[in-house]
């Protein structure tokens, strides 16, 4: 009975995710679902990415948090359209929440939508929200053993941002070991190391995003 309930929940989500995806396809809008454990640096990366792409790609943001509007306020300061979702306890965003949030965000003229998911290394990976790519952040202070312990998010993500590399000298994080484990789970993973707070390593990642957004836009016409 319980298993059936969960499978129904995921099926219902997939249906709504397909609707979101069709909406995004018709608009030629490239959509990222940004996920990580709490505090890995999603909003910091978002801030630096918005700055790096300012004047080149028109970006909108959906912020997901259990409570509060702190992250949305940080993003709003940069002058991009943003809407905050409060899940009220749920550990992830789902496709229905995104569809409702988009009623408050004018997608007209936008080329990229970045969804910052609730900080959690497990639940968000299970729920498709209609994105083109799941992108995850792993900060070096979390330890290099995380791919082997939380494989789902590493399997589902197309891109891995390895953040806080400025702190490497103070940790025992083994980059080669982490990469080997990631390749075992997801051989095609695109990996960008970065120290987002200092703005280091943002450019290659921002260029990747720009390429993807252009491809999506061209497919739409
Ligand atoms: N040393 C260092 N600290 C960083 C870096 N990036 C982010 N931080 C810090 O890490 C903390 C969390 O950063 P956020 O960007 O808020 O992380 P988040 O993933 O959005 O957090 P939640 O939304 O709460 O899950 C803040 O104190 C940041 O200043 C980095 O590259 N190096
Ligand atoms: Mg955040």
PDB file of C-alpha atoms and ligand atoms in Angstrom:
ATOM      1  CA  UNK A   1       0.000   0.000   0.000  1.00  0.00           C
ATOM      2  CA  UNK A   2       2.723   2.440   0.985  1.00  0.00           C
ATOM      3  CA  UNK A   3       4.791   1.597  -2.103  1.00  0.00           C
ATOM      4  CA  UNK A   4       1.769   2.215  -4.325  1.00  0.00           C
ATOM      5  CA  UNK A   5       1.220   5.616  -2.724  1.00  0.00           C
ATOM      6  CA  UNK A   6       4.784   6.678  -3.411  1.00  0.00           C
ATOM      7  CA  UNK A   7       4.625   5.472  -6.992  1.00  0.00           C
ATOM      8  CA  UNK A   8       1.360   7.374  -7.545  1.00  0.00           C
ATOM      9  CA  UNK A   9       2.938  10.509  -6.118  1.00  0.00           C
ATOM     10  CA  UNK A  10       5.860  10.250  -8.510  1.00  0.00           C
ATOM     11  CA  UNK A  11       3.567   9.468 -11.457  1.00  0.00           C
ATOM     12  CA  UNK A  12       1.427  12.524 -10.682  1.00  0.00           C
ATOM     13  CA  UNK A  13       4.578  14.617 -10.480  1.00  0.00           C
ATOM     14  CA  UNK A  14       5.870  13.289 -13.809  1.00  0.00           C
ATOM     15  CA  UNK A  15       2.630  14.289 -15.514  1.00  0.00           C
ATOM     16  CA  UNK A  16       2.955  17.888 -14.282  1.00  0.00           C
ATOM     17  CA  UNK A  17       6.675  17.912 -15.108  1.00  0.00           C
ATOM     18  CA  UNK A  18       5.820  16.981 -18.714  1.00  0.00           C
ATOM     19  CA  UNK A  19       3.446  19.964 -18.885  1.00  0.00           C
ATOM     20  CA  UNK A  20       6.139  22.302 -17.524  1.00  0.00           C
ATOM     21  CA  UNK A  21       8.659  20.881 -20.009  1.00  0.00           C
ATOM     22  CA  UNK A  22       6.300  21.494 -22.933  1.00  0.00           C
ATOM     23  CA  UNK A  23       5.724  25.067 -21.743  1.00  0.00           C
ATOM     24  CA  UNK A  24       9.516  25.617 -21.564  1.00  0.00           C
ATOM     25  CA  UNK A  25      10.046  23.976 -24.977  1.00  0.00           C
ATOM     26  CA  UNK A  26       7.517  26.243 -26.666  1.00  0.00           C
ATOM     27  CA  UNK A  27       9.280  29.274 -25.238  1.00  0.00           C
ATOM     28  CA  UNK A  28      12.786  28.030 -26.068  1.00  0.00           C
ATOM     29  CA  UNK A  29      13.554  28.545 -22.372  1.00  0.00           C
ATOM     30  CA  UNK A  30      16.540  26.619 -20.959  1.00  0.00           C
ATOM     31  CA  UNK A  31      15.822  25.418 -17.418  1.00  0.00           C
ATOM     32  CA  UNK A  32      18.263  24.321 -14.714  1.00  0.00           C
ATOM     33  CA  UNK A  33      17.351  22.551 -11.468  1.00  0.00           C
ATOM     34  CA  UNK A  34      20.138  23.446  -9.008  1.00  0.00           C
ATOM     35  CA  UNK A  35      20.499  21.037  -6.092  1.00  0.00           C
ATOM     36  CA  UNK A  36      22.854  20.356  -3.181  1.00  0.00           C
ATOM     37  CA  UNK A  37      23.076  19.749   0.542  1.00  0.00           C
ATOM     38  CA  UNK A  38      22.255  22.847   2.651  1.00  0.00           C
ATOM     39  CA  UNK A  39      24.932  25.514   2.433  1.00  0.00           C
ATOM     40  CA  UNK A  40      27.035  24.022  -0.385  1.00  0.00           C
ATOM     41  CA  UNK A  41      26.863  27.380  -2.161  1.00  0.00           C
ATOM     42  CA  UNK A  42      23.886  27.299  -4.549  1.00  0.00           C
ATOM     43  CA  UNK A  43      22.815  30.919  -3.991  1.00  0.00           C
ATOM     44  CA  UNK A  44      26.406  32.195  -4.054  1.00  0.00           C
ATOM     45  CA  UNK A  45      26.939  30.398  -7.390  1.00  0.00           C
ATOM     46  CA  UNK A  46      23.653  31.798  -8.651  1.00  0.00           C
ATOM     47  CA  UNK A  47      24.685  35.347  -7.733  1.00  0.00           C
ATOM     48  CA  UNK A  48      28.053  35.021  -9.484  1.00  0.00           C
ATOM     49  CA  UNK A  49      26.496  33.333 -12.519  1.00  0.00           C
ATOM     50  CA  UNK A  50      23.871  36.066 -12.903  1.00  0.00           C
ATOM     51  CA  UNK A  51      26.642  38.682 -12.788  1.00  0.00           C
ATOM     52  CA  UNK A  52      28.770  36.749 -15.300  1.00  0.00           C
ATOM     53  CA  UNK A  53      25.891  36.442 -17.780  1.00  0.00           C
ATOM     54  CA  UNK A  54      24.461  39.908 -17.235  1.00  0.00           C
ATOM     55  CA  UNK A  55      23.783  41.614 -20.564  1.00  0.00           C
ATOM     56  CA  UNK A  56      24.140  38.290 -22.425  1.00  0.00           C
ATOM     57  CA  UNK A  57      21.355  35.975 -21.235  1.00  0.00           C
ATOM     58  CA  UNK A  58      18.076  37.076 -19.660  1.00  0.00           C
ATOM     59  CA  UNK A  59      17.679  34.928 -16.531  1.00  0.00           C
ATOM     60  CA  UNK A  60      14.734  34.318 -14.207  1.00  0.00           C
ATOM     61  CA  UNK A  61      14.966  32.512 -10.879  1.00  0.00           C
ATOM     62  CA  UNK A  62      12.705  30.324  -8.761  1.00  0.00           C
ATOM     63  CA  UNK A  63      13.912  29.982  -5.171  1.00  0.00           C
ATOM     64  CA  UNK A  64      12.849  26.988  -3.100  1.00  0.00           C
ATOM     65  CA  UNK A  65      13.148  26.996   0.679  1.00  0.00           C
ATOM     66  CA  UNK A  66      11.257  25.436   3.543  1.00  0.00           C
ATOM     67  CA  UNK A  67      10.545  28.897   5.002  1.00  0.00           C
ATOM     68  CA  UNK A  68      11.580  32.486   4.393  1.00  0.00           C
ATOM     69  CA  UNK A  69      12.627  34.706   1.505  1.00  0.00           C
ATOM     70  CA  UNK A  70      16.339  35.211   2.221  1.00  0.00           C
ATOM     71  CA  UNK A  71      17.643  33.634  -0.987  1.00  0.00           C
ATOM     72  CA  UNK A  72      15.036  35.391  -3.170  1.00  0.00           C
ATOM     73  CA  UNK A  73      16.041  38.726  -1.615  1.00  0.00           C
ATOM     74  CA  UNK A  74      19.707  38.031  -2.410  1.00  0.00           C
ATOM     75  CA  UNK A  75      18.836  37.327  -6.035  1.00  0.00           C
ATOM     76  CA  UNK A  76      16.393  40.225  -6.342  1.00  0.00           C
ATOM     77  CA  UNK A  77      19.174  42.647  -5.432  1.00  0.00           C
ATOM     78  CA  UNK A  78      20.802  41.729  -8.742  1.00  0.00           C
ATOM     79  CA  UNK A  79      17.748  42.970 -10.628  1.00  0.00           C
ATOM     80  CA  UNK A  80      16.552  39.648 -12.055  1.00  0.00           C
ATOM     81  CA  UNK A  81      12.943  38.443 -11.834  1.00  0.00           C
ATOM     82  CA  UNK A  82      12.579  35.989  -8.963  1.00  0.00           C
ATOM     83  CA  UNK A  83       9.816  34.161  -7.167  1.00  0.00           C
ATOM     84  CA  UNK A  84      10.155  32.351  -3.839  1.00  0.00           C
ATOM     85  CA  UNK A  85       8.442  29.054  -3.047  1.00  0.00           C
ATOM     86  CA  UNK A  86       8.064  27.997   0.591  1.00  0.00           C
ATOM     87  CA  UNK A  87       7.505  24.258   0.809  1.00  0.00           C
ATOM     88  CA  UNK A  88       6.360  24.577   4.437  1.00  0.00           C
ATOM     89  CA  UNK A  89       8.368  21.541   5.497  1.00  0.00           C
ATOM     90  CA  UNK A  90       8.777  19.449   2.347  1.00  0.00           C
ATOM     91  CA  UNK A  91      12.432  18.675   1.597  1.00  0.00           C
ATOM     92  CA  UNK A  92      12.190  19.240  -2.178  1.00  0.00           C
ATOM     93  CA  UNK A  93      10.348  21.125  -4.906  1.00  0.00           C
ATOM     94  CA  UNK A  94       7.898  19.313  -7.157  1.00  0.00           C
ATOM     95  CA  UNK A  95       6.538  20.074 -10.609  1.00  0.00           C
ATOM     96  CA  UNK A  96       3.198  21.408  -9.299  1.00  0.00           C
ATOM     97  CA  UNK A  97       4.961  23.934  -7.065  1.00  0.00           C
ATOM     98  CA  UNK A  98       6.962  25.168 -10.056  1.00  0.00           C
ATOM     99  CA  UNK A  99       3.833  25.468 -12.224  1.00  0.00           C
ATOM    100  CA  UNK A 100       2.123  27.554  -9.533  1.00  0.00           C
ATOM    101  CA  UNK A 101       5.197  29.732  -8.947  1.00  0.00           C
ATOM    102  CA  UNK A 102       5.391  30.501 -12.652  1.00  0.00           C
ATOM    103  CA  UNK A 103       1.986  32.188 -12.453  1.00  0.00           C
ATOM    104  CA  UNK A 104       3.883  34.917 -10.556  1.00  0.00           C
ATOM    105  CA  UNK A 105       6.878  35.108 -12.889  1.00  0.00           C
ATOM    106  CA  UNK A 106       6.620  36.624 -16.334  1.00  0.00           C
ATOM    107  CA  UNK A 107       8.564  34.243 -18.606  1.00  0.00           C
ATOM    108  CA  UNK A 108       8.133  36.502 -21.644  1.00  0.00           C
ATOM    109  CA  UNK A 109      11.563  37.424 -23.001  1.00  0.00           C
ATOM    110  CA  UNK A 110      13.498  35.185 -20.612  1.00  0.00           C
ATOM    111  CA  UNK A 111      16.096  32.790 -22.063  1.00  0.00           C
ATOM    112  CA  UNK A 112      17.034  30.849 -18.954  1.00  0.00           C
ATOM    113  CA  UNK A 113      15.272  29.840 -15.768  1.00  0.00           C
ATOM    114  CA  UNK A 114      17.285  28.674 -12.782  1.00  0.00           C
ATOM    115  CA  UNK A 115      15.439  26.802 -10.051  1.00  0.00           C
ATOM    116  CA  UNK A 116      17.300  26.657  -6.728  1.00  0.00           C
ATOM    117  CA  UNK A 117      15.955  23.593  -4.964  1.00  0.00           C
ATOM    118  CA  UNK A 118      15.642  23.060  -1.205  1.00  0.00           C
ATOM    119  CA  UNK A 119      19.008  22.211   0.390  1.00  0.00           C
ATOM    120  CA  UNK A 120      18.966  18.418   0.625  1.00  0.00           C
ATOM    121  CA  UNK A 121      21.208  15.779  -0.925  1.00  0.00           C
ATOM    122  CA  UNK A 122      18.481  13.138  -1.294  1.00  0.00           C
ATOM    123  CA  UNK A 123      14.858  14.171  -1.995  1.00  0.00           C
ATOM    124  CA  UNK A 124      15.203  16.796  -4.778  1.00  0.00           C
ATOM    125  CA  UNK A 125      16.829  14.272  -7.128  1.00  0.00           C
ATOM    126  CA  UNK A 126      13.674  12.153  -7.167  1.00  0.00           C
ATOM    127  CA  UNK A 127      11.363  14.883  -8.453  1.00  0.00           C
ATOM    128  CA  UNK A 128      11.458  15.998 -12.076  1.00  0.00           C
ATOM    129  CA  UNK A 129      10.245  19.602 -12.329  1.00  0.00           C
ATOM    130  CA  UNK A 130      10.446  19.796 -16.133  1.00  0.00           C
ATOM    131  CA  UNK A 131      14.059  21.018 -16.259  1.00  0.00           C
ATOM    132  CA  UNK A 132      16.515  20.487 -19.113  1.00  0.00           C
ATOM    133  CA  UNK A 133      19.357  19.670 -16.751  1.00  0.00           C
ATOM    134  CA  UNK A 134      19.819  18.863 -13.115  1.00  0.00           C
ATOM    135  CA  UNK A 135      22.959  20.521 -11.780  1.00  0.00           C
ATOM    136  CA  UNK A 136      24.370  19.670  -8.372  1.00  0.00           C
ATOM    137  CA  UNK A 137      26.850  21.381  -6.097  1.00  0.00           C
ATOM    138  CA  UNK A 138      29.215  19.479  -3.824  1.00  0.00           C
ATOM    139  CA  UNK A 139      31.383  21.610  -1.553  1.00  0.00           C
ATOM    140  CA  UNK A 140      34.750  20.240  -0.519  1.00  0.00           C
ATOM    141  CA  UNK A 141      33.917  20.571   3.193  1.00  0.00           C
ATOM    142  CA  UNK A 142      31.273  17.826   2.775  1.00  0.00           C
ATOM    143  CA  UNK A 143      33.896  15.147   2.092  1.00  0.00           C
ATOM    144  CA  UNK A 144      34.890  13.173  -1.012  1.00  0.00           C
ATOM    145  CA  UNK A 145      32.878  10.123   0.055  1.00  0.00           C
ATOM    146  CA  UNK A 146      29.509  11.693  -0.862  1.00  0.00           C
ATOM    147  CA  UNK A 147      29.078  10.183  -4.378  1.00  0.00           C
ATOM    148  CA  UNK A 148      29.234   6.683  -2.929  1.00  0.00           C
ATOM    149  CA  UNK A 149      26.865   7.545  -0.061  1.00  0.00           C
ATOM    150  CA  UNK A 150      24.265   9.584  -1.973  1.00  0.00           C
ATOM    151  CA  UNK A 151      24.479   8.129  -5.489  1.00  0.00           C
ATOM    152  CA  UNK A 152      21.039   9.146  -6.787  1.00  0.00           C
ATOM    153  CA  UNK A 153      21.746  12.850  -7.105  1.00  0.00           C
ATOM    154  CA  UNK A 154      25.111  12.141  -8.746  1.00  0.00           C
ATOM    155  CA  UNK A 155      23.405   9.748 -11.178  1.00  0.00           C
ATOM    156  CA  UNK A 156      20.587  12.152 -12.073  1.00  0.00           C
ATOM    157  CA  UNK A 157      22.723  15.283 -12.530  1.00  0.00           C
ATOM    158  CA  UNK A 158      24.277  16.324 -15.823  1.00  0.00           C
ATOM    159  CA  UNK A 159      26.706  18.765 -14.208  1.00  0.00           C
ATOM    160  CA  UNK A 160      28.647  18.720 -10.932  1.00  0.00           C
ATOM    161  CA  UNK A 161      29.949  21.994  -9.507  1.00  0.00           C
ATOM    162  CA  UNK A 162      32.672  21.271  -6.945  1.00  0.00           C
ATOM    163  CA  UNK A 163      32.580  24.393  -4.789  1.00  0.00           C
ATOM    164  CA  UNK A 164      34.695  25.997  -2.045  1.00  0.00           C
ATOM    165  CA  UNK A 165      37.994  24.828  -3.567  1.00  0.00           C
ATOM    166  CA  UNK A 166      39.603  27.748  -1.665  1.00  0.00           C
ATOM    167  CA  UNK A 167      39.112  25.589   1.456  1.00  0.00           C
ATOM    168  CA  UNK A 168      40.922  22.533   0.043  1.00  0.00           C
ATOM    169  CA  UNK A 169      44.085  23.155   2.123  1.00  0.00           C
ATOM    170  CA  UNK A 170      42.014  22.881   5.308  1.00  0.00           C
ATOM    171  CA  UNK A 171      40.272  19.610   4.418  1.00  0.00           C
ATOM    172  CA  UNK A 172      41.229  16.028   3.526  1.00  0.00           C
ATOM    173  CA  UNK A 173      39.044  16.204   0.401  1.00  0.00           C
ATOM    174  CA  UNK A 174      40.574  13.997  -2.321  1.00  0.00           C
ATOM    175  CA  UNK A 175      39.495  15.406  -5.706  1.00  0.00           C
ATOM    176  CA  UNK A 176      40.800  12.390  -7.703  1.00  0.00           C
ATOM    177  CA  UNK A 177      39.009   9.924  -5.445  1.00  0.00           C
ATOM    178  CA  UNK A 178      35.760  11.894  -5.684  1.00  0.00           C
ATOM    179  CA  UNK A 179      36.000  12.072  -9.491  1.00  0.00           C
ATOM    180  CA  UNK A 180      36.687   8.346  -9.747  1.00  0.00           C
ATOM    181  CA  UNK A 181      33.555   7.585  -7.707  1.00  0.00           C
ATOM    182  CA  UNK A 182      31.465  10.047  -9.732  1.00  0.00           C
ATOM    183  CA  UNK A 183      32.629   8.485 -13.036  1.00  0.00           C
ATOM    184  CA  UNK A 184      31.624   5.064 -11.684  1.00  0.00           C
ATOM    185  CA  UNK A 185      28.081   6.337 -11.112  1.00  0.00           C
ATOM    186  CA  UNK A 186      27.762   8.794 -13.996  1.00  0.00           C
ATOM    187  CA  UNK A 187      30.515   8.554 -16.651  1.00  0.00           C
ATOM    188  CA  UNK A 188      29.157  11.523 -18.651  1.00  0.00           C
ATOM    189  CA  UNK A 189      29.095  14.004 -15.737  1.00  0.00           C
ATOM    190  CA  UNK A 190      30.447  17.443 -16.661  1.00  0.00           C
ATOM    191  CA  UNK A 191      32.547  18.704 -13.732  1.00  0.00           C
ATOM    192  CA  UNK A 192      33.475  22.327 -12.947  1.00  0.00           C
ATOM    193  CA  UNK A 193      35.598  23.041  -9.850  1.00  0.00           C
ATOM    194  CA  UNK A 194      35.070  26.525  -8.435  1.00  0.00           C
ATOM    195  CA  UNK A 195      35.508  28.862  -5.491  1.00  0.00           C
ATOM    196  CA  UNK A 196      32.287  30.763  -6.056  1.00  0.00           C
ATOM    197  CA  UNK A 197      32.693  33.220  -3.213  1.00  0.00           C
ATOM    198  CA  UNK A 198      35.873  34.538  -4.845  1.00  0.00           C
ATOM    199  CA  UNK A 199      34.350  34.213  -8.313  1.00  0.00           C
ATOM    200  CA  UNK A 200      36.984  31.647  -9.350  1.00  0.00           C
ATOM    201  CA  UNK A 201      35.934  29.016 -11.903  1.00  0.00           C
ATOM    202  CA  UNK A 202      32.622  30.707 -12.715  1.00  0.00           C
ATOM    203  CA  UNK A 203      33.500  31.526 -16.333  1.00  0.00           C
ATOM    204  CA  UNK A 204      33.714  27.964 -17.794  1.00  0.00           C
ATOM    205  CA  UNK A 205      30.444  27.074 -16.074  1.00  0.00           C
ATOM    206  CA  UNK A 206      28.742  30.265 -17.284  1.00  0.00           C
ATOM    207  CA  UNK A 207      29.968  29.522 -20.826  1.00  0.00           C
ATOM    208  CA  UNK A 208      28.507  26.018 -20.628  1.00  0.00           C
ATOM    209  CA  UNK A 209      25.164  27.525 -19.595  1.00  0.00           C
ATOM    210  CA  UNK A 210      25.293  30.066 -22.404  1.00  0.00           C
ATOM    211  CA  UNK A 211      25.935  27.313 -24.987  1.00  0.00           C
ATOM    212  CA  UNK A 212      23.047  25.229 -23.690  1.00  0.00           C
ATOM    213  CA  UNK A 213      20.660  28.192 -23.666  1.00  0.00           C
ATOM    214  CA  UNK A 214      21.573  29.034 -27.278  1.00  0.00           C
ATOM    215  CA  UNK A 215      21.054  25.419 -28.356  1.00  0.00           C
ATOM    216  CA  UNK A 216      17.658  25.282 -26.689  1.00  0.00           C
ATOM    217  CA  UNK A 217      16.601  28.565 -28.234  1.00  0.00           C
ATOM    218  CA  UNK A 218      17.614  27.445 -31.730  1.00  0.00           C
ATOM    219  CA  UNK A 219      15.718  24.158 -31.337  1.00  0.00           C
ATOM    220  CA  UNK A 220      12.574  26.147 -30.587  1.00  0.00           C
ATOM    221  CA  UNK A 221      12.515  27.824 -34.014  1.00  0.00           C
TER     222      UNK A 221
HETATM  223  N1  LIG B   1      34.932  29.530   1.594  1.00  0.00           N
HETATM  224  C1  LIG B   1      33.906  29.555   0.751  1.00  0.00           C
HETATM  225  N2  LIG B   1      32.664  29.760   1.222  1.00  0.00           N
HETATM  226  C2  LIG B   1      31.659  29.771   0.330  1.00  0.00           C
HETATM  227  C3  LIG B   1      31.848  29.582  -1.057  1.00  0.00           C
HETATM  228  N3  LIG B   1      30.654  29.609  -1.666  1.00  0.00           N
HETATM  229  C4  LIG B   1      29.737  29.831  -0.696  1.00  0.00           C
HETATM  230  N4  LIG B   1      30.332  29.934   0.508  1.00  0.00           N
HETATM  231  C5  LIG B   1      29.707  30.203   1.809  1.00  0.00           C
HETATM  232  O1  LIG B   1      28.904  29.100   2.172  1.00  0.00           O
HETATM  233  C6  LIG B   1      27.750  29.536   2.902  1.00  0.00           C
HETATM  234  C7  LIG B   1      26.487  29.014   2.249  1.00  0.00           C
HETATM  235  O2  LIG B   1      26.372  29.593   0.956  1.00  0.00           O
HETATM  236  P1  LIG B   1      24.987  29.690   0.181  1.00  0.00           P
HETATM  237  O3  LIG B   1      25.310  30.205  -1.186  1.00  0.00           O
HETATM  238  O4  LIG B   1      23.987  30.421   0.981  1.00  0.00           O
HETATM  239  O5  LIG B   1      24.593  28.138   0.109  1.00  0.00           O
HETATM  240  P2  LIG B   1      23.238  27.465  -0.371  1.00  0.00           P
HETATM  241  O6  LIG B   1      23.587  26.151  -0.966  1.00  0.00           O
HETATM  242  O7  LIG B   1      22.486  28.408  -1.224  1.00  0.00           O
HETATM  243  O8  LIG B   1      22.463  27.244   1.020  1.00  0.00           O
HETATM  244  P3  LIG B   1      20.923  26.789   1.238  1.00  0.00           P
HETATM  245  O9  LIG B   1      20.087  27.554   0.246  1.00  0.00           O
HETATM  246  O10 LIG B   1      20.644  27.170   2.655  1.00  0.00           O
HETATM  247  O11 LIG B   1      20.904  25.309   1.020  1.00  0.00           O
HETATM  248  C8  LIG B   1      27.824  31.054   2.939  1.00  0.00           C
HETATM  249  O12 LIG B   1      28.400  31.458   4.158  1.00  0.00           O
HETATM  250  C9  LIG B   1      28.748  31.382   1.760  1.00  0.00           C
HETATM  251  O13 LIG B   1      29.432  32.610   1.921  1.00  0.00           O
HETATM  252  C10 LIG B   1      33.185  29.400  -1.528  1.00  0.00           C
HETATM  253  O14 LIG B   1      33.469  29.245  -2.724  1.00  0.00           O
HETATM  254  N5  LIG B   1      34.161  29.370  -0.570  1.00  0.00           N
HETATM  255 MG1  LIG B   2      20.490  29.060  -1.057  1.00  0.00          MG
END
